[in-house]
């Protein structure tokens, strides 16, 4: 089997093959763009071909940037368009593509890679672990009052918020969404960049795609946009669904939530892509008015260079841990001394006795601070070699705020 990059000349073969792997047909382009694969770059796409030259497998990466705890940014190739023709499955095609891709990424000096998994059983073996989580929050409108606001959902903004909310149609938003998203993702651990080509080709889910949407744009007291919520109304029973609420500022989030919860002639508001533990639930006068559902993993992380990855992120508690890291897919086994002082980590090879033994996929899971190492110890994934090692690891890996990612790719 041959695995090679595509070129502009055979990019259409790549597109046909990935659609065939998913049992779909490519959609016909429409005015305004919106085809999901239009954000792909031909030289970042891999084709797997049989000995007689037939394409049977695909995999690609997007050139994203990932925000780490401490608001540091690292390049993060986003693995996507992974598929093998149904006729060629379970013959090692994906394994060969993953091996090729990881070697390629390492050769380009990448520290880590990320992906969204169609099935949670596929990628652990290749060293990826779930690192951020998402859920939807459904709020019944008749119980949607916020605390301290006298029971009237949709009351005008009160308190600290001196800004304003304006409703625009998606097509009227110009660069506002791209600018607000970019400021947000730089401050939010776990968030990915949305390169300009995504916005210009309108590749992705709403509000990037051309699907019609209303957008509540929040502006600060000087009129500068500092948050938005894109939404649509539909069945059942006039449900208002918010695709995403984007802002760096909790008060702006509250103002946007107050706005959508106050929308007349709606029975419920569904906030998609909410970080678990978001404060909105606690802001409702009736805690049970907010119902969390569809809890799932979102971003999976694969560390490619453990010392560089660990020293790149910010740290918030001093301490020292010896990590024994197994990487079965790449047939590697290393032991590191991680020392954190004053927000910075040092990570060097050591032959000291380990505090924790773990698979590289579990290190990916705890890396952004969204999965407690002690949970993985209790689940039997990570082995703690002394009684306080799990608690120390929890304290060390915890970030400045919970990681969250809502970009779909
Ligand atoms: C998922 C997919 C790419 C796997 O490709 P493949 O070439 O059959 O995978 P491989 O033969 O290299 O399998 C490697 C290992 O993963 C396992 N595996 C593969 N797909 C799996 C799945 N969907 N669920 C559980 N295990 C899976 C295989 O059993 C094999 O295990 P082993 O090493 O213990 O024998 C292919 O089934 C596919 O195209 N599915 C539909 C599209 C899709 O879901 N793509 C992923 C998008 S994120």
mmCIF file of N, CA and C in Angstrom, residues 29-106:
data_model
loop_
_atom_site.group_PDB
_atom_site.id
_atom_site.type_symbol
_atom_site.label_atom_id
_atom_site.label_comp_id
_atom_site.label_asym_id
_atom_site.label_seq_id
_atom_site.Cartn_x
_atom_site.Cartn_y
_atom_site.Cartn_z
ATOM 1 N N UNK A 29 -21.986 22.228 -5.004
ATOM 2 C CA UNK A 29 -21.690 23.564 -4.450
ATOM 3 C C UNK A 29 -22.870 24.516 -4.645
ATOM 4 N N UNK A 30 -23.132 25.341 -3.650
ATOM 5 C CA UNK A 30 -24.197 26.343 -3.774
ATOM 6 C C UNK A 30 -23.571 27.720 -3.618
ATOM 7 N N UNK A 31 -24.319 28.721 -4.042
ATOM 8 C CA UNK A 31 -23.808 30.090 -3.923
ATOM 9 C C UNK A 31 -23.608 30.413 -2.438
ATOM 10 N N UNK A 32 -22.501 31.048 -2.115
ATOM 11 C CA UNK A 32 -22.252 31.376 -0.704
ATOM 12 C C UNK A 32 -21.344 30.368 -0.027
ATOM 13 N N UNK A 33 -20.938 29.326 -0.765
ATOM 14 C CA UNK A 33 -19.990 28.356 -0.194
ATOM 15 C C UNK A 33 -20.667 27.421 0.779
ATOM 16 N N UNK A 34 -19.899 26.918 1.742
ATOM 17 C CA UNK A 34 -20.481 26.102 2.789
ATOM 18 C C UNK A 34 -20.183 24.622 2.688
ATOM 19 N N UNK A 35 -19.373 24.186 1.703
ATOM 20 C CA UNK A 35 -19.021 22.763 1.643
ATOM 21 C C UNK A 35 -17.952 22.492 2.698
ATOM 22 N N UNK A 36 -18.163 21.440 3.502
ATOM 23 C CA UNK A 36 -17.276 21.284 4.666
ATOM 24 C C UNK A 36 -15.821 21.077 4.266
ATOM 25 N N UNK A 37 -15.595 20.451 3.109
ATOM 26 C CA UNK A 37 -14.210 20.126 2.746
ATOM 27 C C UNK A 37 -13.485 21.308 2.083
ATOM 28 N N UNK A 38 -14.191 22.443 1.881
ATOM 29 C CA UNK A 38 -13.506 23.546 1.193
ATOM 30 C C UNK A 38 -12.447 24.201 2.065
ATOM 31 N N UNK A 39 -12.422 23.901 3.369
ATOM 32 C CA UNK A 39 -11.349 24.452 4.216
ATOM 33 C C UNK A 39 -10.091 23.577 4.189
ATOM 34 N N UNK A 40 -10.174 22.395 3.548
ATOM 35 C CA UNK A 40 -9.001 21.517 3.504
ATOM 36 C C UNK A 40 -7.935 22.087 2.571
ATOM 37 N N UNK A 41 -6.663 21.764 2.868
ATOM 38 C CA UNK A 41 -5.558 22.173 1.995
ATOM 39 C C UNK A 41 -4.991 20.899 1.372
ATOM 40 N N UNK A 42 -4.905 20.877 0.033
ATOM 41 C CA UNK A 42 -4.544 19.640 -0.680
ATOM 42 C C UNK A 42 -3.257 19.018 -0.136
ATOM 43 N N UNK A 43 -2.242 19.843 0.165
ATOM 44 C CA UNK A 43 -0.967 19.244 0.585
ATOM 45 C C UNK A 43 -0.985 18.758 2.041
ATOM 46 N N UNK A 44 -2.105 18.927 2.740
ATOM 47 C CA UNK A 44 -2.242 18.369 4.094
ATOM 48 C C UNK A 44 -3.179 17.147 4.087
ATOM 49 N N UNK A 45 -3.531 16.657 2.885
ATOM 50 C CA UNK A 45 -4.442 15.515 2.762
ATOM 51 C C UNK A 45 -3.658 14.282 2.330
ATOM 52 N N UNK A 46 -3.940 13.152 2.961
ATOM 53 C CA UNK A 46 -3.259 11.902 2.611
ATOM 54 C C UNK A 46 -4.234 10.951 1.944
ATOM 55 N N UNK A 47 -3.739 10.266 0.909
ATOM 56 C CA UNK A 47 -4.505 9.203 0.259
ATOM 57 C C UNK A 47 -3.765 7.886 0.479
ATOM 58 N N UNK A 48 -4.503 6.836 0.847
ATOM 59 C CA UNK A 48 -3.920 5.488 0.885
ATOM 60 C C UNK A 48 -4.369 4.778 -0.382
ATOM 61 N N UNK A 49 -3.403 4.183 -1.115
ATOM 62 C CA UNK A 49 -3.708 3.541 -2.405
ATOM 63 C C UNK A 49 -3.255 2.084 -2.386
ATOM 64 N N UNK A 50 -4.037 1.229 -3.030
ATOM 65 C CA UNK A 50 -3.641 -0.181 -3.146
ATOM 66 C C UNK A 50 -2.455 -0.293 -4.110
ATOM 67 N N UNK A 51 -1.877 -1.505 -4.166
ATOM 68 C CA UNK A 51 -0.709 -1.716 -5.024
ATOM 69 C C UNK A 51 -1.025 -1.367 -6.476
ATOM 70 N N UNK A 52 -2.305 -1.563 -6.895
ATOM 71 C CA UNK A 52 -2.624 -1.214 -8.287
ATOM 72 C C UNK A 52 -3.199 0.217 -8.403
ATOM 73 N N UNK A 53 -2.950 1.044 -7.362
ATOM 74 C CA UNK A 53 -3.224 2.480 -7.496
ATOM 75 C C UNK A 53 -4.646 2.918 -7.183
ATOM 76 N N UNK A 54 -5.481 2.032 -6.575
ATOM 77 C CA UNK A 54 -6.858 2.451 -6.261
ATOM 78 C C UNK A 54 -6.906 3.127 -4.895
ATOM 79 N N UNK A 55 -7.531 4.308 -4.809
ATOM 80 C CA UNK A 55 -7.602 4.998 -3.516
ATOM 81 C C UNK A 55 -8.584 4.292 -2.590
ATOM 82 N N UNK A 56 -8.148 3.992 -1.345
ATOM 83 C CA UNK A 56 -9.026 3.277 -0.408
ATOM 84 C C UNK A 56 -9.136 3.960 0.954
ATOM 85 N N UNK A 57 -8.259 4.932 1.213
ATOM 86 C CA UNK A 57 -8.310 5.556 2.539
ATOM 87 C C UNK A 57 -7.901 7.020 2.477
ATOM 88 N N UNK A 58 -8.397 7.791 3.436
ATOM 89 C CA UNK A 58 -8.093 9.228 3.482
ATOM 90 C C UNK A 58 -7.835 9.661 4.923
ATOM 91 N N UNK A 59 -7.020 10.694 5.066
ATOM 92 C CA UNK A 59 -6.831 11.372 6.357
ATOM 93 C C UNK A 59 -6.219 12.722 6.035
ATOM 94 N N UNK A 60 -6.517 13.729 6.859
ATOM 95 C CA UNK A 60 -6.000 15.073 6.580
ATOM 96 C C UNK A 60 -5.767 15.798 7.893
ATOM 97 N N UNK A 61 -5.116 16.947 7.822
ATOM 98 C CA UNK A 61 -5.039 17.817 9.006
ATOM 99 C C UNK A 61 -5.344 19.251 8.594
ATOM 100 N N UNK A 62 -5.958 19.981 9.524
ATOM 101 C CA UNK A 62 -6.096 21.426 9.397
ATOM 102 C C UNK A 62 -4.999 22.073 10.243
ATOM 103 N N UNK A 63 -4.545 23.239 9.811
ATOM 104 C CA UNK A 63 -3.512 23.949 10.575
ATOM 105 C C UNK A 63 -4.181 24.868 11.599
ATOM 106 N N UNK A 64 -4.453 24.307 12.792
ATOM 107 C CA UNK A 64 -5.062 25.110 13.849
ATOM 108 C C UNK A 64 -4.001 25.552 14.851
ATOM 109 N N UNK A 65 -4.453 26.428 15.751
ATOM 110 C CA UNK A 65 -3.679 26.779 16.927
ATOM 111 C C UNK A 65 -4.552 26.429 18.128
ATOM 112 N N UNK A 66 -3.939 25.866 19.160
ATOM 113 C CA UNK A 66 -4.688 25.467 20.363
ATOM 114 C C UNK A 66 -4.258 26.337 21.529
ATOM 115 N N UNK A 67 -5.230 26.781 22.319
ATOM 116 C CA UNK A 67 -4.901 27.567 23.516
ATOM 117 C C UNK A 67 -4.728 26.620 24.698
ATOM 118 N N UNK A 68 -3.582 26.762 25.362
ATOM 119 C CA UNK A 68 -3.270 25.896 26.503
ATOM 120 C C UNK A 68 -3.587 26.636 27.802
ATOM 121 N N UNK A 69 -3.664 25.930 28.935
ATOM 122 C CA UNK A 69 -3.804 26.625 30.208
ATOM 123 C C UNK A 69 -2.708 27.688 30.329
ATOM 124 N N UNK A 70 -3.075 28.848 30.849
ATOM 125 C CA UNK A 70 -2.105 29.932 30.938
ATOM 126 C C UNK A 70 -2.080 30.794 29.684
ATOM 127 N N UNK A 71 -3.056 30.567 28.793
ATOM 128 C CA UNK A 71 -3.203 31.368 27.566
ATOM 129 C C UNK A 71 -1.969 31.336 26.673
ATOM 130 N N UNK A 72 -1.263 30.200 26.641
ATOM 131 C CA UNK A 72 -0.218 30.057 25.627
ATOM 132 C C UNK A 72 -0.827 29.344 24.422
ATOM 133 N N UNK A 73 -0.279 29.640 23.264
ATOM 134 C CA UNK A 73 -0.817 29.082 22.022
ATOM 135 C C UNK A 73 0.220 28.149 21.406
ATOM 136 N N UNK A 74 -0.234 26.981 20.940
ATOM 137 C CA UNK A 74 0.683 26.091 20.204
ATOM 138 C C UNK A 74 0.019 25.681 18.889
ATOM 139 N N UNK A 75 0.834 25.456 17.837
ATOM 140 C CA UNK A 75 0.262 24.896 16.614
ATOM 141 C C UNK A 75 -0.354 23.542 16.941
ATOM 142 N N UNK A 76 -1.530 23.272 16.374
ATOM 143 C CA UNK A 76 -2.228 22.016 16.684
ATOM 144 C C UNK A 76 -2.859 21.471 15.415
ATOM 145 N N UNK A 77 -2.142 20.578 14.704
ATOM 146 C CA UNK A 77 -2.756 19.966 13.533
ATOM 147 C C UNK A 77 -4.043 19.255 13.949
ATOM 148 N N UNK A 78 -5.139 19.577 13.263
ATOM 149 C CA UNK A 78 -6.444 18.991 13.586
ATOM 150 C C UNK A 78 -6.750 17.886 12.592
ATOM 151 N N UNK A 79 -6.674 16.638 13.060
ATOM 152 C CA UNK A 79 -6.855 15.474 12.178
ATOM 153 C C UNK A 79 -8.335 15.360 11.794
ATOM 154 N N UNK A 80 -8.573 15.152 10.506
ATOM 155 C CA UNK A 80 -9.954 15.131 10.019
ATOM 156 C C UNK A 80 -10.054 14.273 8.765
ATOM 157 N N UNK A 81 -11.253 14.143 8.240
ATOM 158 C CA UNK A 81 -11.502 13.435 6.974
ATOM 159 C C UNK A 81 -10.873 12.048 6.969
ATOM 160 N N UNK A 82 -10.981 11.362 8.107
ATOM 161 C CA UNK A 82 -10.415 10.014 8.240
ATOM 162 C C UNK A 82 -11.453 9.006 7.763
ATOM 163 N N UNK A 83 -11.104 8.218 6.783
ATOM 164 C CA UNK A 83 -12.050 7.220 6.293
ATOM 165 C C UNK A 83 -11.363 6.140 5.488
ATOM 166 N N UNK A 84 -11.943 4.949 5.542
ATOM 167 C CA UNK A 84 -11.452 3.812 4.742
ATOM 168 C C UNK A 84 -12.669 3.218 4.046
ATOM 169 N N UNK A 85 -12.534 2.892 2.778
ATOM 170 C CA UNK A 85 -13.675 2.318 2.047
ATOM 171 C C UNK A 85 -14.190 1.072 2.765
ATOM 172 N N UNK A 86 -15.517 0.882 2.816
ATOM 173 C CA UNK A 86 -16.078 -0.283 3.514
ATOM 174 C C UNK A 86 -15.472 -1.601 3.030
ATOM 175 N N UNK A 87 -15.086 -1.659 1.753
ATOM 176 C CA UNK A 87 -14.513 -2.888 1.181
ATOM 177 C C UNK A 87 -13.106 -3.180 1.703
ATOM 178 N N UNK A 88 -12.449 -2.201 2.353
ATOM 179 C CA UNK A 88 -11.045 -2.381 2.750
ATOM 180 C C UNK A 88 -10.820 -2.198 4.246
ATOM 181 N N UNK A 89 -11.907 -2.300 5.029
ATOM 182 C CA UNK A 89 -11.764 -2.078 6.475
ATOM 183 C C UNK A 89 -11.167 -3.284 7.180
ATOM 184 N N UNK A 90 -10.662 -3.010 8.375
ATOM 185 C CA UNK A 90 -10.067 -4.025 9.261
ATOM 186 C C UNK A 90 -8.937 -4.782 8.573
ATOM 187 N N UNK A 91 -8.208 -4.066 7.715
ATOM 188 C CA UNK A 91 -7.023 -4.654 7.078
ATOM 189 C C UNK A 91 -5.803 -3.799 7.369
ATOM 190 N N UNK A 92 -5.949 -2.883 8.347
ATOM 191 C CA UNK A 92 -4.780 -2.102 8.758
ATOM 192 C C UNK A 92 -4.562 -0.809 7.973
ATOM 193 N N UNK A 93 -5.540 -0.387 7.147
ATOM 194 C CA UNK A 93 -5.326 0.831 6.348
ATOM 195 C C UNK A 93 -5.252 2.061 7.266
ATOM 196 N N UNK A 94 -6.220 2.181 8.204
ATOM 197 C CA UNK A 94 -6.175 3.337 9.106
ATOM 198 C C UNK A 94 -4.889 3.322 9.929
ATOM 199 N N UNK A 95 -4.509 2.164 10.442
ATOM 200 C CA UNK A 95 -3.292 2.096 11.261
ATOM 201 C C UNK A 95 -2.086 2.603 10.460
ATOM 202 N N UNK A 96 -2.008 2.200 9.191
ATOM 203 C CA UNK A 96 -0.879 2.636 8.357
ATOM 204 C C UNK A 96 -0.942 4.151 8.135
ATOM 205 N N UNK A 97 -2.159 4.678 7.936
ATOM 206 C CA UNK A 97 -2.264 6.139 7.712
ATOM 207 C C UNK A 97 -1.904 6.906 8.978
ATOM 208 N N UNK A 98 -2.342 6.396 10.133
ATOM 209 C CA UNK A 98 -2.032 7.072 11.401
ATOM 210 C C UNK A 98 -0.523 7.089 11.644
ATOM 211 N N UNK A 99 0.118 5.953 11.360
ATOM 212 C CA UNK A 99 1.574 5.867 11.552
ATOM 213 C C UNK A 99 2.279 6.876 10.645
ATOM 214 N N UNK A 100 1.840 6.925 9.393
ATOM 215 C CA UNK A 100 2.426 7.848 8.426
ATOM 216 C C UNK A 100 2.211 9.303 8.888
ATOM 217 N N UNK A 101 0.973 9.589 9.300
ATOM 218 C CA UNK A 101 0.626 10.965 9.669
ATOM 219 C C UNK A 101 1.394 11.417 10.920
ATOM 220 N N UNK A 102 1.463 10.543 11.936
ATOM 221 C CA UNK A 102 2.164 10.937 13.162
ATOM 222 C C UNK A 102 3.653 11.167 12.887
ATOM 223 N N UNK A 103 4.243 10.310 12.033
ATOM 224 C CA UNK A 103 5.659 10.479 11.694
ATOM 225 C C UNK A 103 5.865 11.810 10.966
ATOM 226 N N UNK A 104 4.960 12.103 10.063
ATOM 227 C CA UNK A 104 4.987 13.359 9.299
ATOM 228 C C UNK A 104 4.893 14.576 10.230
ATOM 229 N N UNK A 105 3.968 14.511 11.177
ATOM 230 C CA UNK A 105 3.765 15.630 12.093
ATOM 231 C C UNK A 105 5.004 15.834 12.957
ATOM 232 N N UNK A 106 5.573 14.733 13.409
ATOM 233 C CA UNK A 106 6.802 14.839 14.206
ATOM 234 C C UNK A 106 7.938 15.428 13.376
#
